[in-house]
Short mmCIF file of C-alpha atoms and ligand atoms in Angstrom, two decimals:
data_model
loop_
_atom_site.label_atom_id
_atom_site.label_comp_id
_atom_site.label_asym_id
_atom_site.label_seq_id
_atom_site.Cartn_x
_atom_site.Cartn_y
_atom_site.Cartn_z
CA MET C 96 14.97 25.62 46.74
CA SER C 97 11.51 26.06 45.74
CA TYR C 98 8.39 24.23 46.90
CA ALA C 99 5.35 24.41 44.64
CA GLY C 100 2.36 26.39 46.58
CA LEU C 101 4.03 28.19 48.86
CA ASN C 102 4.86 31.45 46.97
CA GLY C 103 2.44 34.36 48.25
CA LYS C 104 0.98 31.91 50.84
CA VAL C 105 0.09 33.52 54.53
CA ALA C 106 2.03 30.94 57.43
CA LEU C 107 1.81 31.91 60.72
CA VAL C 108 4.39 29.99 63.05
CA THR C 109 4.69 29.65 67.06
CA GLY C 110 7.84 29.57 68.74
CA ALA C 111 9.33 31.53 66.20
CA ALA C 112 11.93 33.44 68.07
CA ARG C 113 14.62 30.79 67.79
CA GLY C 114 15.31 27.37 66.97
CA ILE C 115 13.24 25.13 64.68
CA GLY C 116 10.33 28.00 64.16
CA ALA C 117 12.73 30.71 63.64
CA ALA C 118 14.58 28.50 60.90
CA THR C 119 10.66 27.58 59.27
CA CYS C 120 10.02 31.14 59.43
CA ARG C 121 13.55 31.65 57.66
CA ARG C 122 12.69 29.02 55.03
CA LEU C 123 8.90 29.97 54.39
CA THR C 124 10.08 33.68 53.56
CA GLU C 125 12.63 32.22 51.34
CA GLU C 126 9.89 30.10 49.97
CA GLY C 127 8.00 33.72 49.10
CA CYS C 128 5.31 33.50 52.10
CA LYS C 129 3.99 36.23 54.25
CA VAL C 130 4.91 34.90 57.80
CA VAL C 131 3.37 35.81 60.64
CA ALA C 132 5.63 34.86 63.57
CA VAL C 133 4.77 34.48 67.33
CA ASP C 134 6.42 33.82 70.17
CA VAL C 135 6.63 35.52 74.07
CA LEU C 136 10.20 36.57 73.86
CA VAL C 137 9.34 40.18 72.45
CA ASP C 138 13.30 41.23 72.17
CA GLU C 139 14.78 38.02 70.68
CA LEU C 140 11.51 37.81 68.44
CA ALA C 141 12.13 41.05 67.07
CA GLN C 142 15.44 40.50 66.06
CA THR C 143 14.87 37.03 64.73
CA CYS C 144 12.31 38.77 62.56
CA ALA C 145 14.28 41.61 61.61
CA ALA C 146 17.13 39.56 59.89
CA MET C 147 14.48 37.59 57.98
CA PRO C 148 14.62 37.89 54.40
CA GLY C 149 10.94 38.68 53.12
CA GLU C 150 7.77 39.73 54.91
CA VAL C 151 7.72 39.18 58.53
CA ALA C 152 5.23 40.23 60.94
CA PRO C 153 6.12 39.54 64.71
CA ILE C 154 3.17 38.94 67.28
CA VAL C 155 4.10 38.54 70.56
CA ALA C 156 1.33 35.55 72.41
CA ASP C 157 1.48 33.22 74.67
CA VAL C 158 0.11 30.15 73.38
CA ALA C 159 -0.89 28.63 77.21
CA ARG C 160 -3.41 31.84 76.79
CA GLU C 161 -7.02 31.24 74.98
CA GLU C 162 -7.23 34.96 74.35
CA ASP C 163 -3.74 35.01 72.71
CA CYS C 164 -4.40 32.43 70.16
CA ASP C 165 -7.14 33.76 69.31
CA ARG C 166 -5.75 36.95 68.76
CA MET C 167 -2.37 36.12 66.91
CA VAL C 168 -4.85 34.58 64.42
CA ALA C 169 -7.30 37.60 64.05
CA ASP C 170 -3.67 39.83 63.53
CA ALA C 171 -2.46 37.38 61.36
CA VAL C 172 -5.84 38.18 59.22
CA ALA C 173 -5.70 41.73 59.85
CA ARG C 174 -2.01 42.07 58.44
CA PHE C 175 -2.08 40.01 55.53
CA GLY C 176 -5.78 39.56 54.95
CA ALA C 177 -5.81 35.88 55.02
CA LEU C 178 -4.15 32.10 56.85
CA ASP C 179 -3.04 29.15 54.50
CA LEU C 180 -0.56 27.88 56.80
CA PHE C 181 0.05 26.53 60.02
CA VAL C 182 3.17 25.97 62.16
CA ASN C 183 1.97 24.80 65.56
CA ASN C 184 5.66 24.60 67.03
CA ALA C 185 6.05 26.53 70.29
CA GLY C 186 7.30 24.24 72.87
CA VAL C 187 9.09 23.67 76.09
CA ILE C 188 10.97 20.57 77.46
CA GLY C 189 10.66 20.93 81.23
CA PRO C 190 12.45 19.26 84.05
CA ARG C 191 14.23 16.05 83.63
CA LEU C 192 12.80 13.84 86.71
CA PRO C 193 11.24 10.81 87.38
CA ILE C 194 7.63 10.38 87.47
CA THR C 195 8.27 9.54 91.68
CA GLU C 196 9.49 13.14 91.88
CA MET C 197 7.57 15.55 89.05
CA PRO C 198 5.99 18.40 90.69
CA VAL C 199 2.14 18.58 89.46
CA GLU C 200 2.72 22.10 88.82
CA GLU C 201 5.80 21.09 86.41
CA PHE C 202 4.10 18.34 84.53
CA ASP C 203 1.01 21.23 84.16
CA ARG C 204 3.13 23.98 82.73
CA VAL C 205 4.65 21.65 80.18
CA HIS C 206 1.31 20.55 79.26
CA ALA C 207 -0.24 23.88 79.20
CA VAL C 208 1.94 25.01 76.33
CA ASN C 209 2.82 21.68 74.65
CA ILE C 210 -0.60 20.10 74.27
CA ARG C 211 -3.69 22.41 75.66
CA GLY C 212 -1.58 25.63 73.68
CA ALA C 213 -0.74 23.53 70.98
CA PHE C 214 -4.45 22.77 71.02
CA MET C 215 -6.04 26.27 71.63
CA ALA C 216 -3.65 27.57 68.90
CA LEU C 217 -4.60 24.71 66.23
CA ARG C 218 -8.16 25.41 66.81
CA ALA C 219 -7.90 28.97 66.35
CA ALA C 220 -6.13 28.62 62.97
CA LEU C 221 -8.82 25.62 61.83
CA ARG C 222 -11.36 27.89 62.57
CA GLN C 223 -9.97 30.66 60.06
CA MET C 224 -9.36 28.27 57.96
CA GLN C 225 -12.68 26.54 57.87
CA ALA C 226 -14.26 30.05 57.23
CA GLN C 227 -12.17 31.21 54.68
CA GLY C 228 -12.88 27.63 52.55
CA ARG C 229 -9.85 27.84 50.21
CA GLY C 230 -8.09 24.66 52.74
CA GLY C 231 -4.86 25.36 53.95
CA ALA C 232 -2.30 23.02 55.57
CA VAL C 233 -1.07 22.10 58.91
CA VAL C 234 1.99 21.00 60.60
CA ASN C 235 2.15 20.13 64.56
CA VAL C 236 5.88 19.89 65.87
CA ALA C 237 5.75 16.56 68.13
CA SER C 238 9.31 14.92 68.72
CA VAL C 239 10.60 11.61 68.72
CA GLY C 240 9.85 11.76 72.33
CA GLY C 241 6.01 11.08 71.45
CA LEU C 242 7.07 8.20 69.72
CA SER C 243 9.34 6.23 71.83
CA ALA C 244 9.30 6.18 75.68
CA GLN C 245 12.37 8.33 77.44
CA PRO C 246 13.09 8.09 80.82
CA PHE C 247 12.77 11.19 83.29
CA SER C 248 10.47 12.94 80.66
CA CYS C 249 6.96 11.83 81.88
CA ALA C 250 5.23 15.18 81.36
CA TYR C 251 7.06 16.40 77.80
CA GLY C 252 7.36 12.72 76.20
CA SER C 253 3.67 12.41 77.12
CA SER C 254 2.83 16.08 75.78
CA LYS C 255 4.21 15.05 72.47
CA ARG C 256 2.53 11.64 72.33
CA ALA C 257 -0.91 13.24 72.95
CA ILE C 258 -0.36 16.05 70.08
CA ILE C 259 0.46 13.15 67.64
CA GLY C 260 -3.16 12.30 68.93
CA LEU C 261 -4.49 15.49 68.31
CA SER C 262 -3.19 15.65 65.33
CA GLY C 263 -4.66 12.89 63.55
CA THR C 264 -8.04 14.07 64.75
CA ALA C 265 -7.47 17.17 63.21
CA ALA C 266 -6.56 15.67 60.05
CA GLN C 267 -9.71 13.08 60.14
CA GLU C 268 -12.09 16.32 60.81
CA ASN C 269 -10.53 18.57 58.06
CA GLY C 270 -9.96 16.36 54.54
CA GLN C 271 -13.26 17.61 53.75
CA HIS C 272 -12.21 21.10 54.16
CA GLY C 273 -9.11 20.64 51.66
CA ILE C 274 -7.27 21.25 55.02
CA ARG C 275 -4.21 18.70 55.49
CA VAL C 276 -2.22 18.40 58.68
CA ASN C 277 0.90 16.33 59.76
CA ALA C 278 2.94 15.62 62.50
CA VAL C 279 6.99 16.16 62.45
CA CYS C 280 8.51 14.44 65.34
CA PRO C 281 12.14 15.84 65.27
CA GLY C 282 15.19 13.96 66.86
CA ALA C 283 17.89 15.96 68.06
CA VAL C 284 18.07 19.42 66.51
CA ASP C 285 20.72 21.95 67.75
CA THR C 286 18.67 24.56 69.18
CA PRO C 287 18.77 26.29 72.59
CA MET C 288 16.13 23.83 73.65
CA LEU C 289 18.65 20.77 73.45
CA ALA C 290 21.35 22.79 74.73
CA PRO C 291 21.44 21.31 78.39
CA ALA C 292 21.14 17.43 77.30
CA MET C 293 23.76 18.14 75.07
CA SER C 294 26.20 19.59 77.67
CA ARG C 295 24.79 16.92 79.82
CA ALA C 296 26.19 14.20 77.30
CA GLY C 297 29.23 15.82 76.93
CA ASP C 298 30.46 13.21 74.51
CA ALA C 299 28.83 13.41 71.20
CA GLY C 300 29.80 10.17 70.39
CA GLN C 301 28.13 8.66 73.04
CA ALA C 302 24.74 10.46 72.76
CA PHE C 303 24.43 9.79 69.01
CA LYS C 304 25.74 5.97 69.81
CA GLY C 305 23.43 3.33 67.34
CA VAL C 306 21.87 6.46 65.51
CA PRO C 307 22.82 6.06 61.65
CA ILE C 308 23.39 9.82 61.03
CA ALA C 309 25.13 10.38 64.40
CA ARG C 310 24.69 14.09 64.47
CA ALA C 311 21.84 16.57 65.95
CA ALA C 312 19.75 18.03 63.23
CA ASP C 313 20.51 21.61 61.93
CA PRO C 314 17.21 23.73 62.21
CA SER C 315 17.36 24.25 59.03
CA GLU C 316 16.66 20.60 58.09
CA ILE C 317 13.53 20.63 60.62
CA ALA C 318 12.02 23.41 58.40
CA ALA C 319 12.86 21.88 54.60
CA PHE C 320 10.66 19.28 55.49
CA ILE C 321 7.92 21.47 57.45
CA ALA C 322 7.97 23.57 54.14
CA TYR C 323 7.49 20.68 51.71
CA LEU C 324 4.64 19.51 53.93
CA LEU C 325 2.97 22.80 53.80
CA SER C 326 3.50 23.26 50.09
CA ASP C 327 1.56 21.12 46.97
CA GLU C 328 3.71 18.80 46.52
CA ALA C 329 2.64 16.85 49.63
CA SER C 330 -0.60 17.50 48.09
CA PHE C 331 -1.78 13.55 49.07
CA GLN C 332 -0.21 13.62 52.74
CA THR C 333 -2.25 14.09 55.82
CA GLY C 334 -2.41 12.22 58.62
CA GLY C 335 0.97 11.33 58.61
CA VAL C 336 3.20 11.16 61.45
CA TYR C 337 7.06 11.94 60.24
CA PRO C 338 10.46 11.06 61.87
CA VAL C 339 13.18 13.13 60.87
CA ASP C 340 15.67 11.87 63.02
CA GLY C 341 18.60 10.91 61.45
CA GLY C 342 17.49 7.52 61.95
CA ARG C 343 16.99 7.39 65.49
CA THR C 344 13.57 5.72 65.53
CA ILE C 345 14.55 2.50 63.07
N1 NAD D 172 15.42 20.81 69.60
C1 NAD D 172 15.34 19.49 69.88
O1 NAD D 172 15.88 18.37 70.16
C2 NAD D 172 13.97 19.19 69.46
C3 NAD D 172 13.38 17.76 69.14
C4 NAD D 172 11.83 17.52 68.96
C5 NAD D 172 11.29 18.16 69.15
N2 NAD D 172 11.53 19.68 69.37
C6 NAD D 172 10.00 20.26 69.36
O2 NAD D 172 10.73 21.49 68.55
C7 NAD D 172 9.79 22.59 68.56
C8 NAD D 172 10.51 23.58 68.61
O3 NAD D 172 11.79 23.45 69.95
P1 NAD D 172 13.17 24.60 69.62
O4 NAD D 172 14.16 22.92 70.10
O5 NAD D 172 12.84 25.01 68.37
O6 NAD D 172 12.69 25.04 71.13
P2 NAD D 172 13.71 26.37 71.51
O7 NAD D 172 13.51 26.57 72.92
O8 NAD D 172 14.89 26.50 70.86
O9 NAD D 172 12.45 27.11 70.90
C9 NAD D 172 10.89 27.49 71.44
C10 NAD D 172 10.41 28.96 70.93
O10 NAD D 172 8.99 28.32 71.73
C11 NAD D 172 8.83 29.53 72.27
N3 NAD D 172 7.81 29.22 73.25
C12 NAD D 172 7.90 28.72 74.19
N4 NAD D 172 6.55 28.86 74.88
C13 NAD D 172 5.71 29.40 74.30
C14 NAD D 172 4.37 29.87 74.49
N5 NAD D 172 3.67 29.51 75.82
N6 NAD D 172 4.31 30.64 73.47
C15 NAD D 172 4.55 30.95 72.52
N7 NAD D 172 5.92 30.84 72.52
C16 NAD D 172 6.76 30.12 73.02
C17 NAD D 172 9.79 30.23 73.00
O11 NAD D 172 10.49 31.40 73.69
C18 NAD D 172 11.22 29.70 72.03
O12 NAD D 172 11.35 30.73 70.94
C19 NAD D 172 9.11 22.62 70.11
O13 NAD D 172 7.76 22.03 70.16
C20 NAD D 172 10.04 21.02 70.71
O14 NAD D 172 9.46 20.31 71.93
C21 NAD D 172 12.85 20.12 69.57
#
């Protein structure tokens, strides 16, 4: 497992304490990256980072706060001297309610992290990469929920569709800077975020009916694709929107 061009790069991953973010930190450290792991969960982040095989610096920051987004990038540069790779992964799912029952506060809370926060984090990372003038790569973590409509998911689904739009705009604006920007759309992934949905579904056979690979992904399977997109082996891929979903969206 070794993708070209990752060894020695500096990567920042948000939502890194658990789930897909933690798996991505692990994969990138295995690839020889120096990783800055960002999360709001202080203790869990420290534990996750302590268990990593390579060089990882934990930074506690809330991507819903503009000053935190700017600080996490500044801290990454102070620690490792640059920022080459950015994984815009932090997200929350919000309540499972029909539109008619969704409180505005809950809608806003999901959007504050999943799209407003993702925008502020992306902006801070792109400013740094552009100033360095040596290119870079970004992966925005969207969802199959941003590709196809799902009931009771108005806040989450709309935020994930929005991040696909944000990702495309960023790709358009940054090709000239040698910065590639892609979006991945995971299907069901076995993380703490998915646990309530799985326990609601009860029978896994029912939950994955019609999905060619009829199971949830391990977070490492999403991390592997993110690592590929960040690597030089994906050197002609930008502006892409990639389902990593066991075939759910075919
Ligand atoms: N698990 C799935 O089935 C699935 C499917 C599609 C997309 N996704 C997306 O993948 C990403 C990671 O999800 P996951 O399943 O690993 O979730 P998770 O809940 O297991 O982990 C998300 C991490 O993000 C952190 N986080 C949340 N808000 C934050 C904030 N404001 N600032 C910094 N960190 C914050 C959490 O503390 C947590 O550690 C999310 O964007 C999610 O929407 C997940």
